[in-house]
Every structure is written in C-alpha cells, then in structure tokens.
Amino acid sequence: MALPVVDTDYLKEIDKARRDLRALIASKNCAPIMLRLAWHDAGTYDVHTKTGGPNGSIRTEEEYSHGSNNGLKIAIDFCEEVKSKYPKITYADLYQLAGVVAVEITGGPTIDFVPGRKDSMISPKEGRLPDAKKGVSHLRDIFYRMGLSGKDIVALSGGHTLGRAHPERSGFDGPWTKNPLKFDNSYFVELLQGESEGLLKLPTDKALLDDPEFRGYVELYAKDEDAFFRDYAVSHKKLSELGFTPSSSSGSKVIAKDSTVLAQSAVGVVVAAAVVILSYFYEVRKRMK
Amino acid sequence: MAAQASTSASAPAPTPAPLAVNAEYYKEIERARRYLRALISSKNCAPIMLRLAFHDAGTYDALTKTGGPNGSIRNPQELNHSANRGLETAVDLCEKVKRKHPCITYADLYQLAGVVAVEVTGGPTIHFVPGRQDSLSSPKEGLLPDANKGADHLRSVFNRMGLEDKDIVALSGAHTLGGAHKQVSGFDGKWTEEPWKFDNSYFKELLKSSTKFPTPSNPPTGYSQQKPSSAAGEDSTGRRLFIFSTDQALIKDRKFLEYVMLYEQDEEAFFRDYAASHKKLSELGFVPPTWTSRVITAVKNSSTMAKTAAGVAFATTAIAIAFYYRQRSQREEE
C-alpha cells in the first residue's frame, strides 16, 4: 500500500482523531488494551529483514488470532469507530495514536507522535512478540531483533503500570499495580518490593531483576519517576516508529504547526531590528549629504 | 505560598503574599495536570470538574473586582449555595491532587481541572496560565446564572463578569457534557446523547428542540423534551434529553441564535470560540505573571525550530546593536 500523503488535511484529521480517541479511551477506561494493541502491532518488527512493525497488519484475522494477541479484537473494534469517522488516517497511524493517547489519558508522559505510517495486510509469523514465561536472554533476543536496547526493554516493561492479565487471554491473572488505570512508576516499586497479595509478576517481569543492566534501570525508575517518564517517552516513540521514516515534509509540517509565543516574538524582534538598522542607515546617509 | 484571606465578612481581606510562580511551580502544575488526567478519566467525572471550575470563576464582578477563580468555592459557606449543590464531590476529588502537589493554589487547581476535563472528553486544548491566588472570602449567593431564567438574566450575569454574547453561547456549549440530577438542581436529564463526549451536539439538540416546545403559557421550570420518535429520545439508562430555560433562551434571542446556528454547523468554530471563552472565564480578575516568566514557559514548551528562530532573532539584535555602537564610536573619532 502507498504512503499516505501527510498534508494539512491529514494532519487535521489526526488532530480530530486524537480528540475522539481521548473521549473514547477515557469514557471506556480502555487505555490498557489500546496500549497493548499499539505495542503488539509495532513489536513484530525485524530490523534485519525490515518486516513487521507498526503497519496496521494486526487487524487481519490471521494476526489477531495469534495466541499473544488474544483479546485484542476489542481494541481493534474500538479503533474502528474512530476509523469510520476519519477514513483517511491509516490504521498504522491510528493504532499508534491510540497508544500515545492511552498513555496521556492515564497520566503518563507526552509522547511525540509523527504521522505517515503506511498500512499493510501482510502479517508476520506468530512468535515475534515476547513470551511471558521466559527470561532475560529471550527478552534480549526479541527486543534486539526489533532494533531496541536494554534500556528500552526495561522502560517499556513499565507499560505494565497499566492494566492486567486475564486468565482467558494469557493464562495469567491480575494487575501489576494497585492502580491499573494510572500511569506511573509503581510497576518498578512493586517489582523491587517482591511478592504482593493480589499483584502479578510475570516471569519476564522478574527477569528484569536477574540481569545487572536491567536491574540498574529498575532501581533508577523506582526512585525517579521523572527519569522513567523521560526514558519511557523516548522508548515508546522508538517502538511506534520501527521501520517508519517520517518523511521530511511531514516532519517539517508538524514542526511548522508549532506556533509558539516565542516564535511570534522572535519574528517581531527581527522586524524591529530591521527597522532600527534601516532607519539608522537612513540617518547616516542624510548626515553625509 | 499565598496567605489565606480572612473569612470574616466585615474585616477587609489582607493582601496575600505574592505567589512564587517559578520553574518548580510550573513543574508541579504539569505533574498535577497528568494526575488530573488519570483521575478524571478513571472516575469519569469530567462534567462535575468542569462545573466546579465554572462555579469558582463565575462569581466575578468586573466593577468591584471581587469573586472570580480564587478557590473560594471550597469554603463551606460557598459550597452550600444552592447553585453549588453537589460540588463537594469535585472539591473532595481535587483534594487528592492537592495532597500530592500542595504548593499549587486551589484556584489554579480547580481551573486546571476544568481545562483537563474538556481535554479528556475530546474537547479543544485550552491554554492554561498558572499563578492565581487563593482566597477564602466568599461572595454572596446569587451571582451564578439561575437555570429558570432567560436571556436578560444571562446577559446581566455574564456582562457583570465582563463577558459578552459570544461567550455566553460558547460557554453554554459546555452542556455537551454531563446532565442535571434531581437531588442537585431538581431537574433530571442530559443535554446530549453522549454526555461524556465534548462536541457541538448541544447546539444540534437545541435547534432540534425548538420545534417541540410546550407553549409559553404556564411553562414548567425546566423542560423535558417530548420526542415523538425514539430516534433521539432516551439513552440506555432511560435518562431523557432535556434543557433549562436558560438553554432555551439561546434560541429565543435573535443574537444568541446566530451563534447557536454557527456552532451547530461548524464544530471547529465552536471549539475555537469555546477555548477562547473558557480561557477568559478561567482568568477573570487574574493578572498572569510577568511577560518574562511566560517567555520562559514558552521556551521550555516550544519546538527546536522556534528555539532556533528565537536564537537567530537575539543574535541579529545583538549584532545590530554592536554595529550601531561601532558606527557611533567611528563617527565620534572623525
């Protein structure tokens, strides 16, 4: 499928879809499943073959029927409500935008969103997403294959601050934190505190404590929420753009939309400076005559 | 931190210490904003938070410069005004945020909650400037609009605040959210099909209702729409669509009606005007901090390109000034 044309109209649709997503996600309290949808669409990326990634392919029956995607049809159907209002937007952009809004609505950091991903109906084979029952080397295999790092693994695991596991979906049960609708660093705090009544720790969560590099980040994020938010925003953006090269025109359009008080003042100062210089030269010339 | 004003009606309120709106305060505001997003969406309480913000701000008197968005609504005396019935829920929810971020004034917190309520329900982004001082000095009852009255009353109340016709109609559009509750206002029902979604459907319903109203003779206070078809009648909980007399006034008055018709057709126009009017309301009687501190905030928030533009501008000015002085000293040598 062709790259979408990211013109002013497309950007306007993205803004409207963003607002609709806020209302939808807030009213249905479905931020966790929307975040999982975004992550599972993107997380199939293979940096060597350049296949998979955030391209909307998760909406194919073949892919949403993968075991690791159990339950995600709900999120796909929610997004379909938004897609029917804004058909121009690609599914790839829509799912990533939903992930960004899910984090925002639950009190998480603002994640920079650049539109322009193209859609694909080609689904990768099952098995590219992490298996919750495994450990450190499996996590590294999976995430390095995407082109992500150890820091990304830990920061992104912090997404478990939201939501819960369901027995009928993954076989596991329960939330990771006391407030599964609030995005904060409590996932890391709970991880370091050990077993806790009613709270879940997957084998892959506990694995973060087994590796010294991972553990270093867990300890940092447990004590410094700002550091977690900062690193999470970077890692989430990376994940949401795997295999996607924002075109220079869409990038500059997005930046150009940023009309801040400062840019306007800057223009004013330049104009004033130009007037001052010109009148000075005029003055000098007059005196020379 | 701002000092608390006296609660006694007779003693004049002492001037509170100036609020330190520094970089740390801005950071706390951003943290509170994120907490409010999580709180308001998880508890689905955007409508009541918006009402809290409006009711704290809407007591402003532009002539005497009293009332306005100063957190005084948390004063039990003011919470007990009949127009504020039910708002303790919102005050209590905001208290959770205040406990985590104590340096923020209540005045800023309530207005920030209002801004976030509009955002999480899909409304426009409203520009928020922090720095409001707190007060415990409550204005007398009767300064907020009475839902049973009409256009003249609306103008009298809003003009007193310093707001105009366009503001009245745009702000009424906030009825896109929420509903009325028997135990609070005596009325029961909602204005739109989706009371959790901020859009222009309030105006659509208002214009639809204009063909279906009972005659003016002996009108009941507050109307329930009698919908002949079930197409847009009741929601799944059985709550009827309804409007206040003050809503109806917007279509009976010619000038208000022009705005209603514009907003019914053009949601972007409504969002644009609503954002401007909401900002005005949230800043009644508030003098934002100095221009320099706002520039600092803008620098922090602006993009790389804007920062580069600013850098170029300052460099150009510096070069121009240096050039001027060089020329001057050269001329003096001659």
Coordinates of C-alpha atoms in Angstrom, one line a residue:
Chain A
M1 CA 0.0 0.0 0.0
A2 CA 1.2 3.5 -0.7
L3 CA 2.5 6.0 1.8
P4 CA -0.3 8.4 2.9
V5 CA 0.0 12.0 1.8
V6 CA 0.6 13.8 5.1
D7 CA -0.8 17.2 4.0
T8 CA -2.7 19.8 6.1
D9 CA -5.9 17.8 5.8
Y10 CA -4.3 14.6 7.0
L11 CA -2.8 16.5 10.0
K12 CA -6.2 18.0 10.8
E13 CA -7.8 14.5 10.7
I14 CA -5.1 13.3 13.0
D15 CA -5.9 16.1 15.5
K16 CA -9.6 15.3 15.4
A17 CA -8.9 11.6 15.8
R18 CA -6.7 12.3 18.7
R19 CA -9.5 14.2 20.4
D20 CA -12.0 11.4 19.6
L21 CA -9.6 8.8 21.0
R22 CA -9.3 10.8 24.2
A23 CA -13.0 10.8 24.7
L24 CA -13.3 7.1 23.7
I25 CA -10.4 5.8 25.9
A26 CA -11.4 8.0 28.9
S27 CA -15.0 7.0 28.8
K28 CA -14.5 3.3 28.3
N29 CA -11.5 3.1 30.6
C30 CA -9.7 1.0 27.9
A31 CA -6.3 2.7 28.0
P32 CA -4.5 -0.6 28.8
I33 CA -5.9 -2.6 25.9
M34 CA -5.3 0.2 23.5
L35 CA -1.7 0.5 24.6
R36 CA -1.3 -3.3 24.1
L37 CA -2.7 -3.0 20.6
A38 CA -0.2 -0.4 19.7
W39 CA 2.7 -2.3 21.1
H40 CA 1.6 -5.6 19.5
D41 CA 1.3 -4.1 16.1
A42 CA 4.7 -2.5 16.4
G43 CA 6.6 -5.2 18.2
T44 CA 6.7 -7.7 15.3
Y45 CA 9.4 -5.6 13.7
D46 CA 12.6 -7.3 12.4
V47 CA 15.3 -4.8 11.8
H48 CA 17.3 -7.3 9.6
T49 CA 14.5 -8.2 7.2
K50 CA 12.6 -4.9 7.7
T51 CA 9.4 -6.8 8.0
G52 CA 6.6 -6.4 10.5
G53 CA 6.4 -3.2 12.6
P54 CA 3.6 -0.6 13.1
N55 CA 1.7 -1.1 9.9
G56 CA -1.8 -2.0 11.0
S57 CA -1.4 -5.6 10.0
I58 CA -2.7 -6.7 13.4
R59 CA -6.2 -6.1 12.1
T60 CA -6.0 -9.1 9.8
E61 CA -7.8 -12.1 11.2
E62 CA -4.7 -14.2 10.8
E63 CA -2.7 -11.9 13.1
Y64 CA -5.3 -11.0 15.8
S65 CA -5.8 -14.7 16.1
H66 CA -2.2 -15.3 17.2
G67 CA -2.2 -16.5 20.8
S68 CA -0.2 -13.5 22.0
N69 CA -3.0 -11.2 20.6
N70 CA -5.8 -12.8 22.5
G71 CA -8.4 -10.2 23.4
L72 CA -7.1 -7.5 21.1
K73 CA -10.1 -7.7 18.8
I74 CA -11.9 -5.5 21.4
A75 CA -9.3 -2.7 20.9
I76 CA -9.4 -3.2 17.1
D77 CA -13.2 -2.7 17.2
F78 CA -12.9 0.4 19.3
C79 CA -10.5 1.9 16.8
E80 CA -12.8 1.0 14.0
E81 CA -15.3 3.6 15.5
V82 CA -12.7 6.3 15.0
K83 CA -11.5 5.0 11.6
S84 CA -15.1 5.2 10.3
K85 CA -15.2 8.9 11.2
Y86 CA -11.7 9.6 9.7
P87 CA -11.2 7.1 6.9
K88 CA -8.2 9.0 5.5
I89 CA -6.0 8.0 8.5
T90 CA -4.1 4.8 8.1
Y91 CA -4.7 2.0 10.6
A92 CA -1.0 2.0 11.3
D93 CA -1.2 5.7 12.4
L94 CA -4.5 5.2 14.2
Y95 CA -3.2 2.3 16.4
Q96 CA 0.0 4.2 17.3
L97 CA -2.0 7.3 18.1
A98 CA -4.3 5.3 20.3
G99 CA -1.2 4.0 22.2
V100 CA 0.1 7.6 22.7
V101 CA -3.3 8.8 23.9
A102 CA -3.7 5.8 26.2
V103 CA -0.5 6.9 28.0
E104 CA -1.5 10.5 28.1
I105 CA -5.1 9.9 29.4
T106 CA -3.8 7.8 32.3
G107 CA -1.4 10.5 33.5
G108 CA 1.7 9.3 31.6
P109 CA 4.3 11.4 29.7
T110 CA 3.5 13.2 26.4
I111 CA 4.9 11.1 23.6
D112 CA 5.8 12.8 20.4
F113 CA 3.7 11.5 17.5
V114 CA 4.6 11.8 13.9
P115 CA 2.0 10.6 11.4
G116 CA 2.6 9.0 8.0
R117 CA 2.8 5.2 8.5
K118 CA 1.5 3.1 5.7
D119 CA -0.8 0.2 6.1
S120 CA 0.0 -3.4 5.2
M121 CA -2.1 -6.6 5.2
I122 CA 0.9 -8.9 5.4
S123 CA 1.2 -10.5 8.8
P124 CA 4.4 -11.8 10.2
K125 CA 4.5 -15.4 11.5
E126 CA 3.5 -16.0 15.1
G127 CA 6.2 -15.9 17.7
R128 CA 7.8 -12.5 17.3
L129 CA 6.3 -11.0 20.5
P130 CA 7.8 -11.8 23.9
D131 CA 6.7 -15.0 25.7
A132 CA 5.7 -14.0 29.3
K133 CA 7.0 -17.3 30.6
K134 CA 10.6 -16.8 29.5
G135 CA 13.6 -14.8 30.8
V136 CA 16.5 -12.4 30.2
S137 CA 18.0 -13.9 27.1
H138 CA 14.6 -14.3 25.4
L139 CA 13.8 -10.6 26.1
R140 CA 17.2 -9.6 24.6
D141 CA 16.6 -11.8 21.6
I142 CA 13.1 -10.4 20.9
F143 CA 13.9 -6.7 21.5
Y144 CA 17.3 -6.6 19.9
R145 CA 15.7 -8.1 16.8
M146 CA 13.4 -5.1 16.7
G147 CA 16.5 -2.8 17.0
L148 CA 15.8 -1.8 20.6
S149 CA 18.2 -1.8 23.6
G150 CA 18.4 -3.0 27.2
K151 CA 17.2 0.4 28.4
D152 CA 14.2 0.2 26.1
I153 CA 13.3 -3.2 27.4
V154 CA 13.1 -2.0 31.0
A155 CA 11.4 1.3 30.2
L156 CA 8.8 -0.3 28.0
S157 CA 8.1 -3.0 30.6
G158 CA 7.0 -0.1 32.7
G159 CA 3.9 -0.1 30.5
H160 CA 2.7 -2.8 32.9
T161 CA 1.8 0.0 35.2
L162 CA -1.4 -0.1 33.3
G163 CA -4.0 -2.9 33.0
R164 CA -4.0 -6.5 34.0
A165 CA -3.6 -10.1 32.7
H166 CA -6.7 -12.2 32.1
P167 CA -6.9 -16.0 32.5
E168 CA -8.9 -16.4 29.3
R169 CA -6.4 -14.4 27.3
S170 CA -2.8 -15.1 28.6
G171 CA -3.5 -17.6 31.3
F172 CA -2.1 -15.2 33.9
D173 CA -4.4 -13.2 36.2
G174 CA -4.3 -9.8 37.8
P175 CA -2.9 -6.3 37.7
W176 CA 0.7 -5.5 38.3
T177 CA 0.0 -2.4 40.4
K178 CA -2.6 -1.1 42.8
N179 CA -4.0 1.5 40.4
P180 CA -4.1 -0.1 36.9
L181 CA -5.6 3.0 35.3
K182 CA -2.8 5.3 36.4
F183 CA 0.5 5.5 34.5
D184 CA 3.3 6.0 37.0
N185 CA 6.5 4.2 38.2
S186 CA 4.7 1.9 40.7
Y187 CA 5.4 -1.1 38.5
F188 CA 9.1 -0.8 39.4
V189 CA 8.4 0.0 43.0
E190 CA 6.3 -3.2 43.3
L191 CA 8.9 -5.2 41.4
L192 CA 11.6 -4.3 44.0
Q193 CA 9.2 -4.9 46.9
G194 CA 8.7 -8.6 45.9
E195 CA 5.6 -10.7 46.2
S196 CA 2.5 -8.8 47.0
E197 CA -1.1 -10.1 47.6
G198 CA -3.2 -9.7 44.5
L199 CA -0.5 -8.3 42.3
L200 CA 1.1 -10.1 39.3
K201 CA 4.7 -10.6 38.4
L202 CA 5.3 -12.5 35.2
P203 CA 8.5 -14.4 34.7
T204 CA 9.6 -11.8 32.3
D205 CA 8.9 -9.1 34.9
K206 CA 11.0 -10.9 37.5
A207 CA 13.7 -11.4 34.9
L208 CA 14.4 -7.7 35.0
L209 CA 15.9 -8.2 38.4
D210 CA 18.1 -11.1 37.3
D211 CA 20.2 -9.1 34.9
P212 CA 22.5 -6.4 36.3
E213 CA 21.9 -3.9 33.4
F214 CA 18.2 -4.3 33.7
R215 CA 18.2 -4.1 37.4
G216 CA 20.1 -0.8 37.3
Y217 CA 17.3 0.7 35.3
V218 CA 14.6 -0.8 37.5
E219 CA 16.2 0.8 40.6
L220 CA 16.5 4.1 38.8
Y221 CA 12.9 4.2 37.7
A222 CA 11.6 3.0 41.1
K223 CA 13.1 6.1 42.8
D224 CA 12.9 8.7 40.0
E225 CA 9.5 8.8 38.2
D226 CA 10.7 11.8 36.1
A227 CA 13.6 9.7 34.7
F228 CA 11.1 6.8 34.0
F229 CA 8.7 9.1 32.1
R230 CA 11.6 10.7 30.1
D231 CA 13.0 7.3 29.1
Y232 CA 9.6 5.7 28.5
A233 CA 8.6 8.5 26.2
V234 CA 11.7 8.0 24.1
S235 CA 11.4 4.2 24.0
H236 CA 7.7 4.3 23.2
K237 CA 8.3 6.7 20.3
K238 CA 11.1 4.5 19.0
L239 CA 8.8 1.4 19.2
S240 CA 6.0 3.3 17.5
E241 CA 8.3 4.3 14.6
L242 CA 10.1 1.0 14.0
G243 CA 10.7 0.7 10.2
F244 CA 9.0 4.1 9.7
T245 CA 10.9 7.0 8.4
P246 CA 8.9 10.2 8.9
S247 CA 9.1 12.0 5.5
S248 CA 10.9 15.3 5.7
S249 CA 7.8 17.2 4.5
S250 CA 5.5 15.7 7.2
G251 CA 8.2 16.4 9.8
S252 CA 8.6 20.0 8.9
K253 CA 4.8 20.5 8.7
V254 CA 4.5 19.1 12.2
I255 CA 7.2 21.5 13.4
A256 CA 5.8 24.4 11.5
K257 CA 2.4 23.8 13.2
D258 CA 4.2 24.7 16.4
S259 CA 3.3 28.4 16.5
T260 CA 4.5 29.4 20.0
V261 CA 4.6 32.7 21.7
L262 CA 8.3 32.6 21.3
A263 CA 8.4 32.1 17.5
Q264 CA 6.0 35.0 17.1
S265 CA 8.1 37.2 19.4
A266 CA 11.2 36.2 17.5
V267 CA 9.6 37.4 14.3
G268 CA 8.6 40.6 16.0
V269 CA 12.2 41.2 17.2
V270 CA 13.7 40.6 13.8
V271 CA 11.3 43.1 12.2
A272 CA 12.0 45.6 14.9
A273 CA 15.7 45.1 14.5
A274 CA 15.5 45.5 10.7
V275 CA 13.5 48.8 11.1
V276 CA 16.1 50.1 13.6
I277 CA 19.0 49.2 11.3
L278 CA 17.4 50.7 8.2
S279 CA 16.4 54.0 9.9
Y280 CA 20.0 54.2 11.3
F281 CA 21.5 53.9 7.8
Y282 CA 19.0 56.4 6.5
E283 CA 20.0 58.8 9.3
V284 CA 23.7 58.3 8.5
R285 CA 23.2 58.9 4.8
K286 CA 21.2 62.1 5.5
R287 CA 24.1 63.4 7.6
M288 CA 26.7 62.6 5.0
K289 CA 24.9 64.7 2.4
Chain B
M1 CA 2.8 30.4 49.3
A2 CA -0.3 32.6 49.2
A3 CA -1.7 33.5 52.6
Q4 CA -5.3 32.7 53.4
A5 CA -7.6 35.7 53.4
S6 CA -9.9 36.4 56.3
T7 CA -13.2 34.6 56.4
S8 CA -14.9 37.4 58.2
A9 CA -17.3 39.4 56.0
S10 CA -16.6 42.7 57.8
A11 CA -12.8 42.7 58.0
P12 CA -11.0 43.5 54.8
A13 CA -9.0 40.6 53.3
P14 CA -5.3 41.1 53.9
T15 CA -3.2 41.1 50.7
P16 CA -1.8 37.6 50.3
A17 CA 2.0 37.2 49.8
P18 CA 2.9 37.1 46.1
L19 CA 2.8 33.6 44.7
A20 CA 6.2 32.3 43.6
V21 CA 5.4 31.1 40.0
N22 CA 8.9 29.8 39.4
A23 CA 10.2 26.8 37.4
E24 CA 9.4 24.4 40.2
Y25 CA 5.8 25.7 40.3
Y26 CA 5.4 25.1 36.6
K27 CA 6.8 21.6 37.0
E28 CA 4.3 20.9 39.8
I29 CA 1.5 22.2 37.6
E30 CA 2.5 19.7 34.8
R31 CA 2.6 16.9 37.3
A32 CA -0.8 17.9 38.7
R33 CA -2.1 18.1 35.1
R34 CA -1.1 14.5 34.5
Y35 CA -2.6 13.3 37.8
L36 CA -5.8 15.1 36.9
R37 CA -6.0 13.3 33.5
A38 CA -5.7 9.9 35.2
L39 CA -8.2 10.9 37.9
I40 CA -10.8 12.5 35.7
S41 CA -10.8 9.7 33.1
S42 CA -10.7 6.8 35.5
K43 CA -13.6 8.3 37.6
N44 CA -15.5 9.6 34.6
C45 CA -16.1 12.8 36.4
A46 CA -15.2 15.4 33.8
P47 CA -18.7 17.1 33.9
I48 CA -18.6 17.9 37.6
M49 CA -15.0 19.1 37.5
L50 CA -15.9 21.4 34.7
R51 CA -18.8 22.7 36.7
L52 CA -16.5 23.3 39.7
A53 CA -14.2 25.4 37.6
F54 CA -17.0 27.4 36.1
H55 CA -18.7 28.0 39.5
D56 CA -15.5 29.1 41.2
A57 CA -14.8 31.6 38.3
G58 CA -18.3 32.7 37.6
T59 CA -18.8 34.8 40.7
Y60 CA -16.6 37.5 39.3
D61 CA -17.7 41.1 39.3
A62 CA -15.7 43.2 36.9
L63 CA -16.7 46.5 38.6
T64 CA -15.8 45.7 42.1
K65 CA -13.1 43.1 41.1
T66 CA -14.4 40.6 43.6
G67 CA -15.1 36.9 43.3
G68 CA -13.6 35.0 40.3
P69 CA -11.3 32.0 40.1
N70 CA -9.7 32.1 43.5
G71 CA -10.5 28.8 45.1
S72 CA -13.1 30.4 47.5
I73 CA -15.6 27.8 46.4
R74 CA -14.0 25.3 48.8
N75 CA -15.3 27.5 51.7
P76 CA -18.3 25.6 53.2
Q77 CA -20.3 28.8 53.2
E78 CA -19.9 29.0 49.3
L79 CA -20.3 25.2 48.7
N80 CA -23.7 25.4 50.5
H81 CA -25.0 28.0 48.0
S82 CA -27.9 26.2 46.1
A83 CA -26.1 26.8 42.8
N84 CA -23.2 24.7 44.1
R85 CA -25.1 21.8 45.4
G86 CA -23.3 18.5 44.7
L87 CA -19.9 20.2 44.1
E88 CA -18.4 18.7 47.3
T89 CA -17.7 15.6 45.2
A90 CA -15.4 17.6 42.9
V91 CA -13.8 19.5 45.8
D92 CA -13.0 16.2 47.5
L93 CA -11.5 14.7 44.3
C94 CA -9.3 17.8 43.8
E95 CA -8.2 17.4 47.4
K96 CA -6.4 14.2 46.4
V97 CA -4.4 16.2 43.9
K98 CA -3.7 19.0 46.3
R99 CA -2.3 16.5 48.8
K100 CA 0.2 15.2 46.3
H101 CA 1.0 18.7 45.0
P102 CA 0.5 21.0 47.9
C103 CA 2.3 24.0 46.5
I104 CA -0.3 24.6 43.8
T105 CA -3.1 27.0 44.8
Y106 CA -6.6 25.8 44.9
A107 CA -7.5 28.5 42.4
D108 CA -5.1 27.1 39.9
L109 CA -6.0 23.5 40.7
Y110 CA -9.7 24.0 40.1
Q111 CA -9.1 25.8 36.8
L112 CA -6.6 23.2 35.7
A113 CA -9.2 20.5 36.5
G114 CA -11.7 22.3 34.2
V115 CA -9.2 22.5 31.4
V116 CA -8.3 18.8 31.7
A117 CA -12.0 17.9 31.9
V118 CA -12.5 19.4 28.5
E119 CA -9.4 17.8 27.1
V120 CA -10.1 14.2 28.2
T121 CA -13.6 14.3 26.8
G122 CA -12.3 15.2 23.4
G123 CA -12.7 19.0 23.6
P124 CA -10.3 21.7 22.4
T125 CA -7.0 22.4 24.1
I126 CA -7.4 25.4 26.4
H127 CA -4.4 27.5 27.1
F128 CA -3.7 27.4 30.8
V129 CA -1.6 30.1 32.6
P130 CA -0.9 29.3 36.3
G131 CA -0.5 31.9 39.1
R132 CA -3.9 32.5 40.6
Q133 CA -4.0 33.4 44.3
D134 CA -6.2 31.7 46.8
S135 CA -8.9 33.4 48.8
L136 CA -11.4 32.2 51.5
S137 CA -13.5 35.3 51.1
S138 CA -16.7 34.1 49.5
P139 CA -19.1 36.3 47.5
K140 CA -22.8 36.4 48.4
E141 CA -25.1 33.9 46.9
G142 CA -26.9 34.7 43.7
L143 CA -24.0 35.6 41.4
L144 CA -24.2 32.5 39.2
P145 CA -26.9 32.0 36.5
D146 CA -30.3 30.8 37.5
A147 CA -31.4 28.0 35.2
N148 CA -35.0 29.0 35.4
K149 CA -34.5 32.5 33.9
G150 CA -34.0 33.9 30.4
A151 CA -31.8 36.0 28.0
D152 CA -31.9 39.2 30.0
H153 CA -30.8 37.4 33.1
L154 CA -28.0 35.7 31.2
R155 CA -26.7 39.0 29.9
S156 CA -26.9 40.6 33.3
V157 CA -24.9 37.8 34.9
F158 CA -22.3 37.4 32.2
N159 CA -21.9 41.1 31.4
R160 CA -21.2 41.6 35.1
M161 CA -18.3 39.2 34.8
G162 CA -17.0 41.1 31.8
L163 CA -18.2 38.5 29.2
E164 CA -20.3 39.0 26.1
D165 CA -22.9 37.3 23.9
K166 CA -20.5 35.1 22.1
D167 CA -19.0 33.9 25.4
I168 CA -22.5 33.2 26.8
V169 CA -23.4 30.9 23.9
A170 CA -20.0 29.3 23.6
L171 CA -19.8 28.5 27.3
S172 CA -23.3 27.2 27.3
G173 CA -21.9 24.6 24.9
A174 CA -20.3 23.0 27.9
H175 CA -23.7 21.4 28.5
T176 CA -22.4 18.9 25.8
L177 CA -21.1 17.2 28.9
G178 CA -22.9 15.8 31.9
G179 CA -26.5 16.2 33.0
A180 CA -28.8 17.5 35.7
H181 CA -29.6 15.5 38.8
K182 CA -32.8 15.7 40.8
Q183 CA -31.0 15.8 44.2
V184 CA -28.8 18.6 42.9
S185 CA -30.8 21.0 40.8
G186 CA -34.2 19.5 41.0
F187 CA -34.1 18.6 37.3
D188 CA -33.2 15.3 35.8
G189 CA -31.8 14.5 32.4
K190 CA -29.0 15.3 30.0
W191 CA -28.5 17.7 27.1
T192 CA -26.9 15.3 24.6
E193 CA -26.8 11.6 23.6
E194 CA -23.2 11.3 24.7
P195 CA -22.7 13.2 27.9
W196 CA -19.1 12.1 28.2
K197 CA -18.1 13.5 24.8
F198 CA -17.3 17.2 24.3
D199 CA -18.6 18.2 20.9
N200 CA -21.2 20.6 19.3
S201 CA -24.1 18.2 19.8
Y202 CA -25.6 20.5 22.4
F203 CA -26.3 23.1 19.7
K204 CA -27.8 20.4 17.4
E205 CA -30.1 19.2 20.1
L206 CA -31.0 22.8 21.0
L207 CA -32.1 23.6 17.4
K208 CA -34.0 20.3 17.2
S209 CA -35.8 21.1 20.4
S210 CA -37.0 24.4 19.0
T211 CA -39.9 22.7 17.1
K212 CA -41.1 20.7 20.1
F213 CA -41.6 23.0 23.0
P214 CA -44.7 23.4 25.1
T215 CA -46.5 26.7 24.8
P216 CA -45.2 29.6 26.9
S217 CA -48.4 29.8 28.9
N218 CA -47.6 28.4 32.3
P219 CA -44.4 26.7 31.3
P220 CA -42.9 24.3 33.9
T221 CA -39.5 25.2 35.2
G222 CA -37.1 23.1 33.2
Y223 CA -38.4 21.2 30.2
S224 CA -38.3 17.6 29.3
Q225 CA -38.3 17.1 25.6
Q226 CA -41.3 15.2 24.3
K227 CA -39.8 13.2 21.5
P228 CA -42.4 11.6 19.3
S229 CA -39.9 9.2 17.8
S230 CA -37.5 7.2 19.8
A231 CA -34.7 8.2 17.4
A232 CA -33.1 10.7 19.8
G233 CA -35.1 10.3 22.9
E234 CA -33.7 8.3 25.7
D235 CA -30.4 6.7 26.4
S236 CA -30.0 3.2 27.6
T237 CA -30.3 4.3 31.2
G238 CA -33.7 5.9 30.4
R239 CA -32.5 9.5 31.0
R240 CA -34.4 11.9 28.9
L241 CA -32.9 14.7 26.8
F242 CA -33.9 18.0 28.4
I243 CA -32.9 21.7 28.6
F244 CA -33.1 24.5 31.1
S245 CA -35.0 27.7 30.5
T246 CA -31.6 29.4 30.1
D247 CA -30.7 26.9 27.3
Q248 CA -34.0 27.7 25.6
A249 CA -33.2 31.4 25.8
L250 CA -30.3 30.9 23.4
I251 CA -32.7 30.1 20.6
K252 CA -35.4 32.6 21.5
D253 CA -33.0 35.5 21.5
R254 CA -32.0 36.6 17.9
K255 CA -28.4 37.5 18.7
F256 CA -27.7 34.3 20.7
L257 CA -29.4 32.3 18.0
E258 CA -26.9 33.4 15.4
Y259 CA -24.1 31.9 17.4
V260 CA -26.1 28.7 18.1
M261 CA -26.6 28.2 14.4
L262 CA -22.9 28.8 13.6
Y263 CA -21.8 26.3 16.2
E264 CA -24.4 23.7 15.2
Q265 CA -22.9 23.8 11.7
D266 CA -19.3 24.3 12.4
E267 CA -17.7 22.3 15.3
E268 CA -14.3 23.8 14.7
A269 CA -15.7 27.3 15.1
F270 CA -17.4 26.2 18.3
F271 CA -14.1 24.7 19.6
R272 CA -12.2 27.8 18.7
D273 CA -14.6 30.2 20.4
Y274 CA -15.2 27.9 23.3
A275 CA -11.4 27.7 24.0
A276 CA -11.2 31.5 24.0
S277 CA -14.2 32.0 26.2
H278 CA -13.2 29.3 28.7
K279 CA -9.8 30.8 29.0
K280 CA -11.3 34.2 29.6
L281 CA -13.6 32.8 32.3
S282 CA -10.7 31.0 33.9
E283 CA -8.7 34.2 34.1
L284 CA -11.4 36.7 35.3
G285 CA -9.6 39.1 37.6
F286 CA -6.4 37.2 37.2
V287 CA -3.3 39.1 36.0
P288 CA -1.0 36.4 34.6
P289 CA 2.7 36.5 35.8
T290 CA 5.1 38.8 34.0
W291 CA 5.9 38.5 30.4
T292 CA 9.4 37.3 31.0
S293 CA 8.2 34.3 33.0
R294 CA 5.7 33.5 30.3
V295 CA 8.5 33.6 27.8
I296 CA 10.5 31.2 29.9
T297 CA 7.5 28.8 29.9
A298 CA 7.1 29.2 26.1
V299 CA 10.8 28.5 25.7
K300 CA 10.5 25.3 27.7
N301 CA 7.5 24.2 25.7
S302 CA 8.5 25.3 22.2
S303 CA 9.9 23.2 19.5
T304 CA 13.5 23.2 18.2
M305 CA 12.6 25.3 15.3
A306 CA 11.0 28.0 17.5
K307 CA 14.1 28.0 19.7
T308 CA 16.3 28.4 16.7
A309 CA 14.2 31.2 15.4
A310 CA 14.5 32.9 18.8
G311 CA 18.2 32.4 18.9
V312 CA 18.6 33.9 15.4
A313 CA 16.5 36.9 16.4
F314 CA 18.5 37.6 19.5
A315 CA 21.8 37.2 17.6
T316 CA 20.6 39.6 14.9
T317 CA 19.6 42.2 17.5
A318 CA 22.9 41.8 19.3
I319 CA 24.8 42.3 16.1
A320 CA 22.7 45.3 15.1
I321 CA 23.3 47.0 18.5
A322 CA 27.1 46.2 18.3
F323 CA 27.2 47.6 14.8
Y324 CA 25.4 50.7 15.8
Y325 CA 27.8 51.4 18.7
R326 CA 30.8 50.8 16.4
Q327 CA 29.5 53.2 13.9
R328 CA 28.8 55.8 16.6
S329 CA 32.3 55.5 18.0
Q330 CA 33.8 55.7 14.5
R331 CA 31.8 58.9 13.8
E332 CA 33.0 60.4 17.1
E333 CA 36.6 59.8 16.1
E334 CA 36.1 61.7 12.9

